[in-house]
Amino acid sequence: MAKKILLTRSEEDNNYLRHILVPKGYTCIDLSLIEHVNLPFNITVLEDFTDIIVTSKRAANLLPVDEGTKNVWVVGATSAEIARQKGYNVQYVAYSATELTDKLPRNIYNHAIYLSSNMISTKMPHGIKMINVYKVRYKDNLSEKEIQILKSGLDYIPLYSENCAKTLIKLILVNDLLKYIENSVIIAISSKVEKLLMDYFRQIVTCDYADQILEKLENYDLNRKYQKEKV
């Protein structure tokens, strides 16, 4: 029987995950907890900076093409590859924004700009300019159809951010849905997200970074299947 997995990212990211998971036998249920909206962005502002900081794939996609004149500091291999293809000099690829802030040299602070959303969980060091290039909206209600989907139960719920975790908790508590999904296995992006969920879910698999989530999901699933076969 196919395992049901709740996809909680943006519509675009959920489509990407579905293409990976469906061929592996998972039934994907869409519940986008987040929506991204690009903001007007005058690329000439980048001319005054030698270094650009990018912590999301969406921000990387908004980078203009460069001719190898600027450095970028990024979170995630996908963002790094996008930047390379656009001609940037990738200086460091971090697993998280927290790690990236620790690796930024102090001598670039006054020459660096951070392309961010309107909501960030990790602040950059003082001196680094920040500009919002997209905004984030989080889901604030569930439709009757979505409520029924959650009531039917789920096997796995991957959560890619602290704010998505908070949004999910709010929605399931308001709609009295916890009893239907409390036995679902949460695949949490970090220990910080794990702590948010410990009072609500019994099984949480904790990752160190986003690219590890699918790996941990599959390993957990295979191990659970093996344990059942042994019984």
mmCIF file of C-alpha atoms in Angstrom:
data_model
loop_
_atom_site.group_PDB
_atom_site.id
_atom_site.type_symbol
_atom_site.label_atom_id
_atom_site.label_comp_id
_atom_site.label_asym_id
_atom_site.label_seq_id
_atom_site.Cartn_x
_atom_site.Cartn_y
_atom_site.Cartn_z
ATOM 1 C CA MET A 1 0.000 0.000 0.000
ATOM 2 C CA ALA A 2 1.371 3.408 -1.018
ATOM 3 C CA LYS A 3 2.490 5.636 1.823
ATOM 4 C CA LYS A 4 0.737 8.994 2.031
ATOM 5 C CA ILE A 5 3.003 12.014 2.357
ATOM 6 C CA LEU A 6 1.862 15.601 2.932
ATOM 7 C CA LEU A 7 3.631 18.169 0.759
ATOM 8 C CA THR A 8 3.664 21.443 2.675
ATOM 9 C CA ARG A 9 5.944 23.649 0.562
ATOM 10 C CA SER A 10 4.994 26.148 -2.142
ATOM 11 C CA GLU A 11 3.140 24.852 -5.203
ATOM 12 C CA GLU A 12 6.338 25.007 -7.267
ATOM 13 C CA ASP A 13 8.399 23.113 -4.695
ATOM 14 C CA ASN A 14 5.630 20.557 -4.146
ATOM 15 C CA ASN A 15 5.590 19.797 -7.871
ATOM 16 C CA TYR A 16 9.346 19.212 -7.748
ATOM 17 C CA LEU A 17 8.991 16.828 -4.793
ATOM 18 C CA ARG A 18 6.102 14.982 -6.442
ATOM 19 C CA HIS A 19 8.214 14.144 -9.495
ATOM 20 C CA ILE A 20 10.737 12.512 -7.169
ATOM 21 C CA LEU A 21 8.379 10.758 -4.760
ATOM 22 C CA VAL A 22 5.580 9.378 -6.953
ATOM 23 C CA PRO A 23 7.894 7.065 -8.949
ATOM 24 C CA LYS A 24 9.119 5.704 -5.603
ATOM 25 C CA GLY A 25 5.623 4.638 -4.605
ATOM 26 C CA TYR A 26 4.468 7.519 -2.419
ATOM 27 C CA THR A 27 1.010 9.072 -2.654
ATOM 28 C CA CYS A 28 1.547 12.832 -2.500
ATOM 29 C CA ILE A 29 -1.056 15.072 -0.862
ATOM 30 C CA ASP A 30 -0.760 18.810 -1.533
ATOM 31 C CA LEU A 31 -1.195 21.305 1.287
ATOM 32 C CA SER A 32 0.890 24.347 0.424
ATOM 33 C CA LEU A 33 1.504 26.212 3.673
ATOM 34 C CA ILE A 34 3.521 28.909 1.966
ATOM 35 C CA GLU A 35 3.244 31.146 -1.088
ATOM 36 C CA HIS A 36 6.016 33.247 -2.626
ATOM 37 C CA VAL A 37 5.383 36.525 -4.445
ATOM 38 C CA ASN A 38 8.222 38.310 -6.260
ATOM 39 C CA LEU A 39 8.709 41.983 -5.389
ATOM 40 C CA PRO A 40 9.882 44.749 -7.747
ATOM 41 C CA PHE A 41 13.654 44.476 -7.783
ATOM 42 C CA ASN A 42 15.945 47.024 -9.432
ATOM 43 C CA ILE A 43 19.031 44.985 -10.295
ATOM 44 C CA THR A 44 21.201 48.111 -10.555
ATOM 45 C CA VAL A 45 21.352 48.168 -6.741
ATOM 46 C CA LEU A 46 23.780 45.238 -6.976
ATOM 47 C CA GLU A 47 26.352 47.383 -8.753
ATOM 48 C CA ASP A 48 27.461 48.920 -5.445
ATOM 49 C CA PHE A 49 28.344 45.543 -3.883
ATOM 50 C CA THR A 50 31.069 42.976 -4.476
ATOM 51 C CA ASP A 51 29.392 40.144 -2.580
ATOM 52 C CA ILE A 52 25.818 38.835 -2.669
ATOM 53 C CA ILE A 53 24.230 36.588 -0.043
ATOM 54 C CA VAL A 54 21.479 34.172 -1.074
ATOM 55 C CA THR A 55 19.740 31.756 1.302
ATOM 56 C CA SER A 56 16.953 30.440 -0.932
ATOM 57 C CA LYS A 57 16.479 28.966 -4.389
ATOM 58 C CA ARG A 58 13.909 31.648 -5.187
ATOM 59 C CA ALA A 59 16.373 34.453 -4.478
ATOM 60 C CA ALA A 60 19.000 32.660 -6.581
ATOM 61 C CA ASN A 61 16.563 32.518 -9.490
ATOM 62 C CA LEU A 62 16.107 36.301 -9.231
ATOM 63 C CA LEU A 63 19.819 37.003 -9.659
ATOM 64 C CA PRO A 64 20.628 38.732 -12.953
ATOM 65 C CA VAL A 65 23.296 37.231 -15.218
ATOM 66 C CA ASP A 66 26.835 38.226 -14.219
ATOM 67 C CA GLU A 67 30.190 38.127 -16.018
ATOM 68 C CA GLY A 68 32.231 36.750 -13.159
ATOM 69 C CA THR A 69 32.603 40.085 -11.399
ATOM 70 C CA LYS A 70 30.680 39.297 -8.216
ATOM 71 C CA ASN A 71 30.946 36.759 -5.432
ATOM 72 C CA VAL A 72 27.993 34.891 -3.964
ATOM 73 C CA TRP A 73 27.592 33.147 -0.627
ATOM 74 C CA VAL A 74 24.716 30.681 -0.702
ATOM 75 C CA VAL A 75 22.662 28.133 1.192
ATOM 76 C CA GLY A 76 22.063 24.883 -0.670
ATOM 77 C CA ALA A 77 23.655 23.107 -3.617
ATOM 78 C CA THR A 78 20.746 23.989 -5.913
ATOM 79 C CA SER A 79 21.128 27.723 -5.265
ATOM 80 C CA ALA A 80 24.868 27.429 -5.789
ATOM 81 C CA GLU A 81 24.395 25.757 -9.163
ATOM 82 C CA ILE A 82 21.903 28.431 -10.264
ATOM 83 C CA ALA A 83 24.421 31.138 -9.325
ATOM 84 C CA ARG A 84 27.264 29.382 -11.157
ATOM 85 C CA GLN A 85 25.208 29.060 -14.318
ATOM 86 C CA LYS A 86 24.546 32.798 -14.167
ATOM 87 C CA GLY A 87 28.264 33.571 -14.012
ATOM 88 C CA TYR A 88 28.839 34.249 -10.300
ATOM 89 C CA ASN A 89 31.867 33.239 -8.265
ATOM 90 C CA VAL A 90 30.491 30.919 -5.575
ATOM 91 C CA GLN A 91 32.575 31.475 -2.442
ATOM 92 C CA TYR A 92 30.827 29.185 0.014
ATOM 93 C CA VAL A 93 27.890 26.750 0.006
ATOM 94 C CA ALA A 94 26.292 26.325 3.441
ATOM 95 C CA TYR A 95 23.691 23.886 4.682
ATOM 96 C CA SER A 96 21.822 26.601 6.603
ATOM 97 C CA ALA A 97 21.618 30.360 6.983
ATOM 98 C CA THR A 98 23.085 30.057 10.470
ATOM 99 C CA GLU A 99 26.141 28.254 9.131
ATOM 100 C CA LEU A 100 26.509 30.821 6.352
ATOM 101 C CA THR A 101 26.572 33.780 8.748
ATOM 102 C CA ASP A 102 29.422 32.108 10.643
ATOM 103 C CA LYS A 103 31.435 31.710 7.445
ATOM 104 C CA LEU A 104 31.076 35.251 6.093
ATOM 105 C CA PRO A 105 34.403 37.130 6.369
ATOM 106 C CA ARG A 106 34.148 40.362 8.344
ATOM 107 C CA ASN A 107 35.944 42.285 5.623
ATOM 108 C CA ILE A 108 32.991 41.866 3.224
ATOM 109 C CA TYR A 109 30.270 43.121 5.596
ATOM 110 C CA ASN A 110 30.235 46.664 4.189
ATOM 111 C CA HIS A 111 30.408 45.421 0.610
ATOM 112 C CA ALA A 112 27.738 42.700 0.812
ATOM 113 C CA ILE A 113 24.010 42.648 0.120
ATOM 114 C CA TYR A 114 21.529 39.996 1.244
ATOM 115 C CA LEU A 115 18.660 39.137 -1.134
ATOM 116 C CA SER A 116 15.930 37.990 1.222
ATOM 117 C CA SER A 117 12.218 37.564 1.747
ATOM 118 C CA ASN A 118 10.121 39.770 4.015
ATOM 119 C CA MET A 119 10.330 37.078 6.711
ATOM 120 C CA ILE A 120 13.684 35.711 7.847
ATOM 121 C CA SER A 121 14.635 33.499 10.778
ATOM 122 C CA THR A 122 18.378 34.247 10.715
ATOM 123 C CA LYS A 123 19.711 37.803 10.765
ATOM 124 C CA MET A 124 22.858 38.727 8.909
ATOM 125 C CA PRO A 125 25.760 40.480 10.710
ATOM 126 C CA HIS A 126 25.589 44.236 11.218
ATOM 127 C CA GLY A 127 26.816 46.172 8.212
ATOM 128 C CA ILE A 128 25.376 43.871 5.555
ATOM 129 C CA LYS A 129 22.619 45.531 3.540
ATOM 130 C CA MET A 130 19.368 43.595 3.190
ATOM 131 C CA ILE A 131 16.845 43.963 0.387
ATOM 132 C CA ASN A 132 13.534 42.110 0.096
ATOM 133 C CA VAL A 133 13.195 40.555 -3.351
ATOM 134 C CA TYR A 134 10.130 38.422 -2.610
ATOM 135 C CA LYS A 135 7.519 38.140 0.083
ATOM 136 C CA VAL A 136 6.136 35.119 1.845
ATOM 137 C CA ARG A 137 2.534 34.424 2.743
ATOM 138 C CA TYR A 138 1.550 31.613 5.077
ATOM 139 C CA LYS A 139 -1.738 29.742 4.907
ATOM 140 C CA ASP A 140 -4.274 30.979 7.446
ATOM 141 C CA ASN A 141 -7.209 28.599 6.968
ATOM 142 C CA LEU A 142 -8.168 25.152 5.702
ATOM 143 C CA SER A 143 -10.923 24.314 3.245
ATOM 144 C CA GLU A 144 -13.401 21.559 4.064
ATOM 145 C CA LYS A 145 -11.681 19.355 1.474
ATOM 146 C CA GLU A 146 -8.292 19.907 3.133
ATOM 147 C CA ILE A 147 -9.764 19.108 6.550
ATOM 148 C CA GLN A 148 -11.132 15.818 5.233
ATOM 149 C CA ILE A 149 -7.753 14.968 3.708
ATOM 150 C CA LEU A 150 -6.052 15.434 7.073
ATOM 151 C CA LYS A 151 -8.755 13.451 8.847
ATOM 152 C CA SER A 152 -8.020 10.490 6.579
ATOM 153 C CA GLY A 153 -4.539 10.231 8.098
ATOM 154 C CA LEU A 154 -0.994 10.565 6.793
ATOM 155 C CA ASP A 155 2.185 8.525 6.964
ATOM 156 C CA TYR A 156 4.753 11.296 6.576
ATOM 157 C CA ILE A 157 4.921 15.083 6.888
ATOM 158 C CA PRO A 158 8.196 16.727 5.802
ATOM 159 C CA LEU A 159 8.629 20.244 7.216
ATOM 160 C CA TYR A 160 11.208 22.512 5.616
ATOM 161 C CA SER A 161 11.071 25.586 7.857
ATOM 162 C CA GLU A 162 10.272 26.856 11.327
ATOM 163 C CA ASN A 163 7.462 29.077 10.045
ATOM 164 C CA CYS A 164 5.844 26.226 8.109
ATOM 165 C CA ALA A 165 5.936 24.112 11.271
ATOM 166 C CA LYS A 166 4.260 26.899 13.264
ATOM 167 C CA THR A 167 1.640 27.337 10.544
ATOM 168 C CA LEU A 168 0.822 23.624 10.483
ATOM 169 C CA ILE A 169 0.463 23.470 14.261
ATOM 170 C CA LYS A 170 -1.848 26.488 14.266
ATOM 171 C CA LEU A 171 -4.085 25.058 11.552
ATOM 172 C CA ILE A 172 -4.412 21.594 13.050
ATOM 173 C CA LEU A 173 -5.169 22.940 16.538
ATOM 174 C CA VAL A 174 -7.768 25.451 15.327
ATOM 175 C CA ASN A 175 -9.518 22.694 13.384
ATOM 176 C CA ASP A 176 -9.107 20.005 16.075
ATOM 177 C CA LEU A 177 -7.169 17.709 13.733
ATOM 178 C CA LEU A 178 -4.234 16.612 15.865
ATOM 179 C CA LYS A 179 -5.843 13.305 16.860
ATOM 180 C CA TYR A 180 -5.985 12.284 13.201
ATOM 181 C CA ILE A 181 -2.330 12.904 12.384
ATOM 182 C CA GLU A 182 -0.423 12.693 15.681
ATOM 183 C CA ASN A 183 0.979 9.307 14.659
ATOM 184 C CA SER A 184 2.336 10.653 11.366
ATOM 185 C CA VAL A 185 6.119 10.661 11.074
ATOM 186 C CA ILE A 186 7.494 14.195 10.907
ATOM 187 C CA ILE A 187 10.680 14.739 8.897
ATOM 188 C CA ALA A 188 11.959 18.008 10.401
ATOM 189 C CA ILE A 189 14.604 20.178 8.746
ATOM 190 C CA SER A 190 16.364 20.976 12.036
ATOM 191 C CA SER A 191 16.447 20.446 15.785
ATOM 192 C CA LYS A 192 14.819 23.874 16.165
ATOM 193 C CA VAL A 193 11.804 22.657 14.194
ATOM 194 C CA GLU A 194 11.832 19.382 16.122
ATOM 195 C CA LYS A 195 11.450 21.274 19.418
ATOM 196 C CA LEU A 196 8.390 23.088 18.083
ATOM 197 C CA LEU A 197 6.689 19.782 17.320
ATOM 198 C CA MET A 198 7.664 17.561 20.255
ATOM 199 C CA ASP A 199 4.494 18.301 22.226
ATOM 200 C CA TYR A 200 2.256 17.320 19.304
ATOM 201 C CA PHE A 201 3.814 14.421 17.401
ATOM 202 C CA ARG A 202 5.160 11.127 18.672
ATOM 203 C CA GLN A 203 7.602 10.328 15.888
ATOM 204 C CA ILE A 204 10.043 12.953 14.590
ATOM 205 C CA VAL A 205 13.046 12.373 12.369
ATOM 206 C CA THR A 206 15.462 15.310 12.594
ATOM 207 C CA CYS A 207 17.697 16.477 9.743
ATOM 208 C CA ASP A 208 20.636 18.869 9.609
ATOM 209 C CA TYR A 209 19.704 20.611 6.346
ATOM 210 C CA ALA A 210 17.057 20.671 3.605
ATOM 211 C CA ASP A 211 18.808 18.388 1.117
ATOM 212 C CA GLN A 212 18.826 15.638 3.746
ATOM 213 C CA ILE A 213 15.045 15.451 4.159
ATOM 214 C CA LEU A 214 14.275 13.073 1.275
ATOM 215 C CA GLU A 215 17.229 10.862 2.194
ATOM 216 C CA LYS A 216 16.055 10.586 5.807
ATOM 217 C CA LEU A 217 12.483 9.932 4.661
ATOM 218 C CA GLU A 218 13.492 7.028 2.431
ATOM 219 C CA ASN A 219 15.863 5.549 5.002
ATOM 220 C CA TYR A 220 13.187 5.677 7.696
ATOM 221 C CA ASP A 221 10.623 4.119 5.361
ATOM 222 C CA LEU A 222 12.967 1.297 4.351
ATOM 223 C CA ASN A 223 13.902 0.601 7.964
ATOM 224 C CA ARG A 224 10.245 0.502 9.029
ATOM 225 C CA LYS A 225 9.455 -1.894 6.191
ATOM 226 C CA TYR A 226 12.365 -4.119 7.207
ATOM 227 C CA GLN A 227 11.225 -4.191 10.827
ATOM 228 C CA LYS A 228 7.699 -5.229 9.787
ATOM 229 C CA GLU A 229 9.055 -8.033 7.609
ATOM 230 C CA LYS A 230 11.091 -9.374 10.539
ATOM 231 C CA VAL A 231 8.018 -9.694 12.759
#
